[in-house]
Amino acid sequence: MCTTFHSERNDHVDSLYRPGAAPPAFEKAMNSGNLDEVLSLLAPGAVMRTVTGETVTGQALRDYTAGSIAGNAQLSNGPSRVVAGDDIALISEEWTLEITGPDGNRRKAIGTTANVARRGQDGTWRMAILNPLDTAA
């Protein structure tokens, strides 16, 4: 069974028992600067294609996320569009990220995601593939 729905932003997400809860939880964790909380939202073996096009996983993903937090990253996601079937979901939303670069200058990036979430054995959804560049090559 495949379900398609649009998710309105919900800043009071209590659980990850629906796939659309993952992006707001990720946004909240990133904006709070809590690395452990951000990483807890990722599925085992998660992979991310960064905004520069590099693919990172494992320790490299942790380091990339820590660098974003160190740059005082502030993420803002728009409403999620979710297509879910059984234990996998495609999640897309527009995003804006403001971050301080190594040179001390504040930068702003915008885009559209094409992320994949996976439901774990505990019934919660975690991000397995993070692709902030949508389908861009």
XYZ file of C-alpha atoms in Angstrom, residues 51-133:
83
model
C 25.191 20.884 -0.843
C 28.608 20.695 -2.541
C 27.688 17.310 -4.066
C 29.975 15.221 -1.849
C 28.534 11.973 -0.430
C 29.190 11.346 3.266
C 28.304 8.513 5.638
C 29.503 7.191 8.998
C 32.141 9.362 10.695
C 32.252 11.735 7.723
C 28.501 12.390 8.118
C 28.994 12.998 11.839
C 31.864 15.407 11.131
C 29.879 17.241 8.437
C 26.921 17.639 10.798
C 29.197 18.793 13.638
C 30.696 21.375 11.268
C 27.236 22.666 10.403
C 26.380 22.980 14.071
C 29.704 24.729 14.758
C 28.729 27.226 12.047
C 25.526 27.978 13.965
C 23.410 26.449 11.211
C 19.790 27.554 11.213
C 17.535 25.356 9.100
C 14.005 26.189 8.030
C 11.928 23.528 6.247
C 8.708 24.165 4.396
C 5.773 21.728 4.476
C 6.727 18.141 3.673
C 5.416 16.162 0.734
C 5.512 12.490 1.649
C 4.987 9.326 -0.374
C 5.088 6.334 1.967
C 4.751 2.614 1.422
C 5.202 0.016 4.140
C 8.582 0.813 5.751
C 10.014 3.377 3.326
C 9.065 6.950 2.466
C 10.157 9.622 0.014
C 10.076 13.037 1.671
C 10.497 16.348 -0.114
C 10.342 19.926 1.080
C 11.824 23.326 0.345
C 14.503 24.429 2.803
C 16.603 27.430 3.724
C 19.886 27.148 5.623
C 21.854 30.009 7.099
C 25.360 29.182 8.315
C 28.560 30.965 9.252
C 31.439 29.868 7.040
C 35.067 29.357 8.082
C 35.782 32.944 6.981
C 33.237 34.261 9.511
C 30.731 35.379 6.876
C 27.107 34.314 7.183
C 25.791 32.487 4.107
C 22.331 31.470 2.996
C 21.457 28.471 0.827
C 18.070 27.313 -0.422
C 16.896 24.156 -2.107
C 14.466 21.285 -2.323
C 15.128 17.901 -0.744
C 14.577 14.400 -2.036
C 15.077 12.403 1.184
C 14.321 8.804 2.053
C 13.158 7.724 5.517
C 12.995 4.175 6.768
C 10.769 2.791 9.538
C 12.748 0.827 12.101
C 11.723 -2.243 14.073
C 10.582 0.060 16.892
C 8.075 1.686 14.513
C 9.823 5.069 14.336
C 10.960 6.748 11.138
C 14.541 7.876 10.636
C 16.292 9.525 7.708
C 18.252 6.997 5.599
C 19.180 9.187 2.632
C 19.505 12.951 2.941
C 19.669 14.688 -0.407
C 19.262 18.458 -0.101
C 19.884 18.857 -3.829
